[in-house]
Amino acid sequence: MYLSKLFLPITKNLPADAKIKSHQLMLRAGMIKQASAGIYSWLPLGLKVMKKIEQIVREEQNKIGAQELLMPTIQSSEIWKESGRYNDYGEEMLRIKDRQGREMLYGPTNEELITDIFRSSIKSYKSLPQMLYHIQWKFRDEIRPRFGVMRCREFFMKDAYSFDLDDTNAKISYNKMFFSYLKTFKRLGLQAIPMAAETGPIGGDLSHEFIILAETGESKIYTDKKIFDIKIEKYNFENTSLEKMVKDFSSVYAVTDDKFNKLEFDKKVSKENQVITKGIEVGHIFYFGDKYSKPLNCFIDSQEGKKNSVKMGSYGIGVSRLVGAIIEAKYEKEIMKWPKSISPYDVVIIPSISKNNKENLSKSLNIYNELKKQNIDVLLDDVDENMSQKFKKHDLIGIPYQIIVGSKSSESKIEFKEVNFESSFVDLKDVKSKLKN
Ligand code: 5CA
């Protein structure tokens, strides 16, 4: 892609409510544009990053055997009345009437709808366990939408649902998802801390929030610093190992505000180990047994011929929130550097160009074509600006690798730079391997 062609409405004008870095940067870099309070359009650069996050989330869900489907954004109120949540959900639910006067709603979550899909087709223990997920827009009429994509009214979420015959098996599904989340966040360049959490309107009695540390986070957290030393590499996909992993995490004190108790904190965590900080909730998992399956009459025939209400869990990842969360975690000293796995482009070519000298631009074009041939997603900054303006712009866009084409670069030896490191001269043919390392 040529930068001159990219739809990238970079702006300096920020609204007064853009208080945190990620919100400011996403607006400045032309990644999003507010459509109305807490509702955004995703512009090409922002969408590209979000799609990459979505794809990593999808791959990790598929790896644990979860199957993707797609449910609608608009739901009928009927199933919500069956579960009893239609009234309980309150004003956060956007209620709509269709032309026949039927009560509809824009889904804030999908426990009811997935239970309805499940109950109409699965009847026997032989079809269990099952895990289904979708990645879809949600709407919650948040009283105070803020911080850009972090707390929106319309947001993009991966939500998965597990179905098991009994508690023991349901716990295995929960643990698989727990493990999968840690791997997903790791691929996104994040260390997420699982914390015991309240279940709120989703319900149930077992729940973990996955939090990444950030000063601008809305969740206050209290933890023993030992939690940062638990490495997921130690565990594997066997049941006993997964059980041990969840136990290891759960045995270290780590809670958010709602669960915090000062006496307990002081009793369980030595003073020097106590960490009180802030974080962003990027994922949340729940086990709620038959909270939905019972009222919705979702029964499964057990091996003994008994009818059991299926045991369910639900598992969310805030895909659109992650774009902002990753910026909060990675932005430093006015420079953005995307983790390689989700960078909008693999590398940017920055030629020094002037009116009288187009030689660097033609060198850059050759490099560009060569890299394209190697399937590298490359951005060429062909805009007629001086180098300091260019570098400022790329500090904002955040592509982690740059090829700088000035008088020192030839077509075979090019100046290659990883953001925040010294540059070096490399052969064009070696660029691909440099991007992988
Ligand atoms: N049904 C369950 C799990 S599938 C559920 O809805 N869980 S949740 O309410 O915790 O939401 C899941 C994730 O969506 C959260 O961890 C958060 O990352 C993201 N999320 C929730 N509300 C918002 C919001 N208003 N704006 C942006 N992201 C949000």
Coordinates of C-alpha atoms and ligand atoms in Angstrom, one line a residue:
M1 CA 0.0 0.0 0.0
Y2 CA 1.2 3.5 -0.8
L3 CA 0.8 5.9 2.1
S4 CA -0.4 8.6 -0.3
K5 CA -3.4 6.3 -1.2
L6 CA -4.2 5.1 2.2
F7 CA -7.4 6.5 3.7
L8 CA -5.7 7.8 6.9
P9 CA -7.3 11.0 8.2
I10 CA -4.5 12.0 10.7
T11 CA -5.7 14.8 12.9
K12 CA -4.4 17.1 15.6
N13 CA -7.8 18.1 16.8
L14 CA -8.9 16.1 19.8
P15 CA -12.2 16.4 21.6
A16 CA -12.0 17.3 25.3
D17 CA -13.2 13.8 26.3
A18 CA -10.2 12.1 24.8
K19 CA -8.4 11.8 28.1
I20 CA -6.3 8.6 27.8
K21 CA -3.5 7.8 25.4
S22 CA -5.2 5.1 23.4
H23 CA -8.3 7.2 22.8
Q24 CA -6.1 10.2 21.7
L25 CA -3.8 8.1 19.5
M26 CA -6.6 6.2 17.8
L27 CA -8.3 9.5 16.8
R28 CA -5.0 11.2 15.9
A29 CA -3.9 8.3 13.7
G30 CA -7.3 8.1 12.0
M31 CA -8.1 4.6 13.2
I32 CA -11.6 5.3 14.4
K33 CA -14.1 8.1 14.1
Q34 CA -16.9 8.7 16.6
A35 CA -20.4 8.3 15.1
S36 CA -22.2 9.1 18.3
A37 CA -21.6 8.7 22.1
G38 CA -19.8 5.4 22.6
I39 CA -20.3 4.3 18.9
Y40 CA -17.5 4.4 16.5
S41 CA -16.7 3.8 12.8
W42 CA -13.6 1.8 12.3
L43 CA -11.4 3.3 9.6
P44 CA -9.0 1.2 7.5
L45 CA -6.0 1.4 9.8
G46 CA -8.0 0.7 12.9
L47 CA -10.0 -2.1 11.3
K48 CA -6.8 -3.8 10.0
V49 CA -5.5 -4.0 13.6
M50 CA -8.8 -5.2 14.9
K51 CA -9.2 -7.9 12.2
K52 CA -5.7 -9.2 13.1
I53 CA -6.7 -9.5 16.8
E54 CA -10.0 -11.2 15.8
Q55 CA -8.1 -13.7 13.7
I56 CA -5.7 -14.6 16.6
V57 CA -8.6 -15.0 19.0
R58 CA -10.4 -17.2 16.4
E59 CA -7.3 -19.4 15.8
E60 CA -6.9 -20.0 19.5
Q61 CA -10.6 -20.8 20.0
N62 CA -10.4 -23.3 17.1
K63 CA -7.4 -24.9 18.7
I64 CA -9.4 -26.0 21.7
G65 CA -12.2 -27.4 19.6
A66 CA -14.6 -24.5 19.9
Q67 CA -16.7 -24.1 16.7
E68 CA -17.5 -20.8 15.2
L69 CA -21.1 -19.7 14.3
L70 CA -22.7 -16.3 13.9
M71 CA -25.7 -15.2 15.8
P72 CA -27.6 -12.0 14.9
T73 CA -27.2 -8.7 16.7
I74 CA -31.0 -8.2 17.0
Q75 CA -32.8 -10.7 19.3
S76 CA -36.4 -11.3 20.2
S77 CA -37.4 -10.5 23.8
E78 CA -39.2 -13.9 24.1
I79 CA -36.1 -16.0 25.2
W80 CA -35.0 -13.3 27.6
K81 CA -38.4 -13.5 29.2
E82 CA -38.0 -17.2 29.5
S83 CA -34.7 -16.8 31.3
G84 CA -36.1 -14.0 33.5
R85 CA -33.3 -11.6 32.4
Y86 CA -35.5 -9.3 30.3
N87 CA -36.4 -7.2 33.3
D88 CA -33.3 -7.8 35.3
Y89 CA -30.9 -6.5 32.7
G90 CA -32.3 -3.0 33.2
E91 CA -31.4 0.1 31.2
E92 CA -28.2 -1.2 29.7
M93 CA -30.3 -3.2 27.3
L94 CA -31.3 -1.3 24.1
R95 CA -34.9 -2.3 23.5
I96 CA -36.5 -1.9 20.1
K97 CA -40.0 -2.5 18.7
D98 CA -40.4 -3.7 15.2
R99 CA -43.3 -2.6 12.9
Q100 CA -45.6 -5.3 14.3
G101 CA -45.0 -3.9 17.7
R102 CA -42.9 -7.0 18.8
E103 CA -40.4 -6.4 21.5
M104 CA -36.8 -6.9 20.2
L105 CA -33.4 -5.9 21.6
Y106 CA -29.9 -5.4 20.4
G107 CA -28.0 -8.2 22.1
P108 CA -25.7 -7.2 25.0
T109 CA -24.7 -10.9 25.3
N110 CA -26.0 -14.3 24.0
E111 CA -26.5 -16.8 26.7
E112 CA -30.3 -17.1 25.9
L113 CA -29.9 -17.3 22.2
I114 CA -27.2 -19.9 22.2
T115 CA -29.2 -22.0 24.7
D116 CA -32.2 -21.8 22.3
I117 CA -30.0 -23.0 19.4
F118 CA -28.6 -25.8 21.5
R119 CA -31.9 -27.1 23.0
S120 CA -33.5 -27.4 19.6
S121 CA -30.9 -29.8 18.3
I122 CA -28.8 -31.5 21.0
K123 CA -30.6 -34.1 23.1
S124 CA -28.1 -36.7 24.1
Y125 CA -25.0 -37.0 26.3
K126 CA -23.3 -38.5 23.2
S127 CA -23.1 -35.1 21.6
L128 CA -21.3 -33.5 24.5
P129 CA -19.1 -31.7 25.3
Q130 CA -19.7 -28.8 22.9
M131 CA -18.2 -25.4 22.6
L132 CA -19.6 -22.8 20.3
Y133 CA -18.5 -19.2 19.8
H134 CA -19.1 -16.2 17.7
I135 CA -17.4 -12.8 17.1
Q136 CA -20.1 -10.2 16.8
W137 CA -21.1 -6.7 17.7
K138 CA -22.8 -6.1 21.0
F139 CA -24.7 -3.2 22.4
R140 CA -24.8 -2.1 26.0
D141 CA -26.3 1.3 26.8
E142 CA -23.5 2.2 29.2
I143 CA -24.4 5.1 31.4
R144 CA -21.0 6.6 30.9
P145 CA -19.3 5.5 27.7
R146 CA -15.7 6.7 27.8
F147 CA -12.1 6.2 26.9
G148 CA -12.8 5.6 23.2
V149 CA -13.1 1.9 22.4
M150 CA -12.5 0.8 26.0
R151 CA -16.0 1.5 27.3
C152 CA -18.3 1.8 24.3
R153 CA -21.9 1.3 23.8
E154 CA -21.4 -0.7 20.6
F155 CA -18.4 -3.0 20.8
F156 CA -17.0 -6.2 19.1
M157 CA -16.8 -9.3 21.3
K158 CA -15.8 -12.9 21.1
D159 CA -18.2 -14.9 23.2
A160 CA -18.0 -18.6 23.6
Y161 CA -20.4 -21.0 25.3
S162 CA -19.7 -24.5 26.7
F163 CA -22.1 -27.3 27.2
D164 CA -21.4 -30.3 29.4
L165 CA -23.3 -33.1 31.1
D166 CA -22.1 -32.5 34.6
D167 CA -20.1 -30.1 36.8
T168 CA -16.9 -32.2 36.6
N169 CA -16.9 -32.0 32.8
A170 CA -18.0 -28.4 32.7
K171 CA -15.0 -27.5 34.9
I172 CA -12.7 -29.2 32.3
S173 CA -14.2 -26.9 29.6
Y174 CA -13.7 -23.9 31.9
N175 CA -10.1 -24.8 32.4
K176 CA -9.4 -25.3 28.7
M177 CA -10.8 -21.9 28.0
F178 CA -8.7 -20.4 30.8
F179 CA -5.6 -21.9 29.3
S180 CA -6.6 -20.8 25.8
Y181 CA -7.1 -17.2 27.0
L182 CA -3.6 -17.0 28.5
K183 CA -2.2 -18.2 25.2
T184 CA -4.3 -15.8 23.2
F185 CA -3.2 -12.8 25.2
K186 CA 0.4 -13.9 24.9
R187 CA 0.2 -14.0 21.1
L188 CA -1.2 -10.4 21.3
G189 CA 2.0 -9.4 23.2
L190 CA 0.2 -9.1 26.5
Q191 CA 0.6 -10.6 30.0
A192 CA -3.0 -11.0 31.2
I193 CA -3.5 -11.8 34.9
P194 CA -6.5 -14.1 35.7
M195 CA -8.3 -12.8 38.8
A196 CA -11.2 -14.2 40.8
A197 CA -14.2 -12.0 39.9
E198 CA -17.8 -11.2 40.6
T199 CA -20.3 -12.6 38.1
G200 CA -22.7 -9.6 37.8
P201 CA -25.6 -9.9 35.4
I202 CA -24.2 -13.0 33.7
G203 CA -24.5 -15.0 37.0
G204 CA -22.9 -18.2 38.4
D205 CA -20.4 -18.7 41.2
L206 CA -17.1 -19.2 39.4
S207 CA -15.6 -16.5 37.3
H208 CA -12.2 -15.0 36.3
E209 CA -11.4 -11.7 34.8
F210 CA -8.3 -11.4 32.6
I211 CA -6.6 -8.1 33.4
I212 CA -3.6 -6.4 31.8
L213 CA -1.8 -3.9 33.9
A214 CA -2.3 -0.2 32.8
E215 CA -2.4 3.0 34.8
T216 CA -5.4 4.1 32.9
G217 CA -7.4 0.9 33.5
E218 CA -10.8 1.1 35.1
S219 CA -10.3 -2.0 37.3
K220 CA -8.5 -1.5 40.5
I221 CA -6.6 -4.7 41.4
Y222 CA -5.1 -6.1 44.6
T223 CA -2.6 -8.9 44.2
D224 CA 0.3 -10.8 45.5
K225 CA 3.2 -10.1 43.2
K226 CA 3.8 -13.9 43.0
I227 CA 1.1 -14.1 40.4
F228 CA 3.4 -12.4 37.8
D229 CA 5.8 -15.3 38.1
I230 CA 3.4 -18.1 37.1
K231 CA 4.4 -19.1 33.6
I232 CA 1.9 -20.9 31.3
E233 CA 4.7 -22.6 29.5
K234 CA 4.9 -25.0 32.5
Y235 CA 1.5 -26.5 31.8
N236 CA 0.1 -28.6 28.9
F237 CA -3.2 -29.5 27.6
E238 CA -3.8 -32.6 29.8
N239 CA -6.7 -32.3 32.2
T240 CA -4.6 -32.7 35.3
S241 CA -2.1 -30.1 34.2
L242 CA -4.9 -27.6 33.4
E243 CA -6.5 -28.3 36.8
K244 CA -3.2 -27.6 38.4
M245 CA -2.7 -24.4 36.5
V246 CA -6.0 -23.0 37.5
K247 CA -5.3 -24.0 41.1
D248 CA -1.9 -22.4 41.0
F249 CA -3.4 -19.1 39.8
S250 CA -6.3 -19.3 42.1
S251 CA -4.2 -20.0 45.2
V252 CA -2.4 -16.6 44.8
Y253 CA -4.4 -13.7 46.1
A254 CA -5.5 -11.6 43.1
V255 CA -8.9 -9.8 43.1
T256 CA -10.6 -6.7 41.7
D257 CA -12.4 -4.1 43.7
D258 CA -15.7 -5.9 44.1
K259 CA -14.0 -8.9 45.8
F260 CA -11.4 -6.9 47.8
N261 CA -11.3 -7.2 51.6
K262 CA -8.5 -5.4 53.4
L263 CA -8.3 -7.8 56.3
E264 CA -8.0 -10.8 54.0
F265 CA -5.4 -9.1 51.9
D266 CA -3.2 -8.3 54.9
K267 CA -3.7 -11.8 56.3
K268 CA -2.9 -13.7 53.1
V269 CA -0.2 -11.4 51.5
S270 CA 2.9 -10.2 53.2
K271 CA 3.4 -6.4 53.1
E272 CA 6.3 -6.5 50.7
N273 CA 4.4 -8.7 48.2
Q274 CA 1.3 -6.6 48.1
V275 CA 0.6 -4.9 44.8
I276 CA -2.3 -2.4 44.4
T277 CA -2.6 -1.2 40.9
K278 CA -4.9 -0.7 38.0
G279 CA -5.7 -2.7 34.9
I280 CA -7.9 -3.2 31.9
E281 CA -10.3 -6.2 31.8
V282 CA -9.8 -7.8 28.4
G283 CA -11.5 -11.1 29.0
H284 CA -14.0 -12.6 31.4
I285 CA -15.1 -16.2 31.9
F286 CA -18.0 -17.6 33.8
Y287 CA -19.3 -20.9 35.0
F288 CA -23.0 -20.8 35.8
G289 CA -24.2 -24.4 35.5
D290 CA -27.9 -24.5 34.7
K291 CA -28.8 -20.9 35.3
Y292 CA -30.1 -20.6 31.7
S293 CA -30.6 -24.2 30.7
K294 CA -33.1 -24.8 33.5
P295 CA -35.6 -22.0 32.8
L296 CA -35.1 -22.6 29.1
N297 CA -35.8 -26.3 29.5
C298 CA -32.6 -27.4 27.8
F299 CA -32.3 -31.0 28.8
I300 CA -29.9 -33.7 27.9
D301 CA -30.5 -37.5 28.2
S302 CA -27.7 -39.0 30.4
Q303 CA -26.3 -42.4 29.9
E304 CA -28.7 -43.7 32.6
G305 CA -31.6 -42.3 30.7
K306 CA -32.2 -39.4 33.1
K307 CA -32.9 -35.8 31.9
N308 CA -30.3 -33.4 33.1
S309 CA -30.2 -29.7 32.4
V310 CA -27.1 -29.0 30.5
K311 CA -24.2 -27.3 32.4
M312 CA -23.0 -24.2 30.7
G313 CA -20.2 -21.6 30.9
S314 CA -19.6 -18.4 28.9
Y315 CA -16.4 -16.8 27.9
G316 CA -15.9 -13.3 26.6
I317 CA -13.0 -11.4 25.0
G318 CA -13.3 -7.7 24.2
V319 CA -11.9 -7.7 20.7
S320 CA -12.5 -4.0 20.0
R321 CA -11.4 -3.0 23.6
L322 CA -8.1 -4.9 23.0
V323 CA -7.1 -2.4 20.3
G324 CA -7.1 0.3 22.9
A325 CA -5.8 -1.9 25.7
I326 CA -2.7 -2.9 23.6
I327 CA -2.0 0.8 22.9
E328 CA -2.2 1.5 26.6
A329 CA 0.2 -1.3 27.3
K330 CA 2.7 -0.5 24.5
Y331 CA 2.7 3.2 24.0
E332 CA 5.8 4.8 25.4
K333 CA 7.3 8.3 25.2
E334 CA 5.1 9.4 22.3
I335 CA 6.0 6.3 20.3
M336 CA 3.7 3.5 19.4
K337 CA 5.0 0.1 18.6
W338 CA 2.5 -2.6 17.7
P339 CA 3.3 -6.2 18.6
K340 CA 4.4 -7.9 15.4
S341 CA 1.4 -10.2 15.4
I342 CA -1.1 -7.5 15.0
S343 CA 0.8 -4.6 13.4
P344 CA -1.3 -3.0 10.6
Y345 CA 1.7 -3.6 8.2
D346 CA 4.8 -5.8 8.6
V347 CA 7.2 -3.0 7.6
V348 CA 7.2 0.6 6.3
I349 CA 9.6 2.0 3.7
I350 CA 10.5 5.6 4.4
P351 CA 12.5 7.2 1.6
S352 CA 14.0 10.6 2.0
I353 CA 12.5 12.5 -1.0
S354 CA 12.7 16.0 -2.3
K355 CA 11.5 17.9 -5.3
N356 CA 14.9 17.6 -7.1
N357 CA 15.7 14.1 -5.9
K358 CA 13.4 11.3 -6.7
E359 CA 16.1 8.7 -6.8
N360 CA 15.3 7.4 -3.3
L361 CA 11.7 7.0 -4.3
S362 CA 12.6 4.9 -7.3
K363 CA 14.9 2.8 -5.1
S364 CA 12.1 2.4 -2.6
L365 CA 9.7 1.3 -5.3
N366 CA 12.0 -1.5 -6.3
I367 CA 12.4 -2.6 -2.6
Y368 CA 8.6 -2.4 -2.3
N369 CA 8.0 -4.6 -5.3
E370 CA 10.6 -7.1 -4.1
L371 CA 9.0 -7.4 -0.6
K372 CA 5.5 -7.6 -2.1
K373 CA 6.7 -10.6 -4.1
Q374 CA 7.8 -12.2 -0.9
N375 CA 4.3 -11.8 0.5
I376 CA 5.3 -9.1 3.0
D377 CA 2.6 -6.6 3.8
V378 CA 4.5 -3.4 3.2
L379 CA 3.6 0.3 3.4
L380 CA 5.5 2.7 1.3
D381 CA 5.7 6.3 2.6
D382 CA 5.6 8.1 -0.8
V383 CA 4.3 11.3 0.7
D384 CA 6.3 14.4 -0.1
E385 CA 7.3 15.5 3.4
N386 CA 10.6 16.0 5.2
M387 CA 12.1 13.1 7.2
S388 CA 11.2 14.6 10.6
Q389 CA 7.6 14.9 9.7
K390 CA 7.6 11.4 8.3
F391 CA 9.2 10.0 11.5
K392 CA 6.6 11.8 13.6
K393 CA 3.8 10.2 11.6
H394 CA 5.3 6.7 11.9
D395 CA 5.7 7.2 15.7
L396 CA 1.9 7.5 15.6
I397 CA 1.1 4.7 13.2
G398 CA 3.4 2.3 15.1
I399 CA 4.6 -0.2 12.5
P400 CA 7.4 -2.0 14.4
Y401 CA 9.9 -2.2 11.5
Q402 CA 11.2 0.5 9.1
I403 CA 13.4 0.5 6.0
I404 CA 14.9 4.0 5.6
V405 CA 16.0 4.8 2.1
G406 CA 18.5 7.7 2.0
S407 CA 21.8 8.2 0.3
K408 CA 23.4 5.5 2.5
S409 CA 21.1 2.8 1.3
S410 CA 21.7 1.0 -2.0
E411 CA 19.2 -1.4 -3.4
S412 CA 21.0 -4.4 -2.1
K413 CA 22.2 -3.0 1.3
I414 CA 19.3 -1.3 3.0
E415 CA 19.0 0.6 6.3
F416 CA 16.7 -1.5 8.5
K417 CA 15.4 -0.4 11.9
E418 CA 13.3 -2.0 14.6
V419 CA 11.5 0.8 16.4
N420 CA 13.4 1.7 19.7
F421 CA 16.6 0.0 18.5
E422 CA 19.6 1.1 16.5
S423 CA 19.4 0.6 12.7
S424 CA 21.7 -1.7 10.7
F425 CA 22.4 -2.3 7.1
V426 CA 21.0 -5.6 5.7
D427 CA 20.6 -7.4 2.4
L428 CA 17.2 -7.0 0.9
K429 CA 16.9 -10.8 0.7
D430 CA 17.4 -11.0 4.5
V431 CA 14.5 -8.6 5.4
K432 CA 11.9 -11.3 5.6
S433 CA 13.8 -13.3 8.2
K434 CA 14.4 -10.1 10.2
L435 CA 10.7 -9.5 10.3
K436 CA 10.1 -13.0 11.7
N437 CA 12.7 -12.8 14.5
Ligands
5CA1 N1 -21.4 -13.4 28.1 C1 -20.3 -13.1 28.9 C2 -19.1 -13.8 28.4 S1 -19.2 -14.4 26.8 C3 -20.1 -11.6 28.9 O1 -20.8 -10.8 28.2 N2 -19.0 -11.2 29.6 S2 -18.6 -9.6 29.9 O2 -19.7 -8.9 30.2 O3 -17.6 -9.7 30.9 O4 -18.0 -9.1 28.5 C4 -16.9 -9.7 27.9 C5 -15.8 -8.8 27.6 O5 -16.3 -7.8 26.7 C6 -15.2 -8.0 28.7 O6 -14.2 -8.7 29.4 C7 -14.7 -6.8 28.0 O7 -13.4 -7.0 27.5 C8 -15.6 -6.6 26.9 N3 -16.6 -5.5 27.1 C9 -17.6 -5.5 28.0 N4 -18.3 -4.4 28.0 C10 -17.6 -3.5 27.1 C11 -17.8 -2.2 26.7 N5 -18.8 -1.5 27.1 N6 -17.0 -1.7 25.8 C12 -16.0 -2.4 25.3 N7 -15.7 -3.7 25.6 C13 -16.5 -4.3 26.6

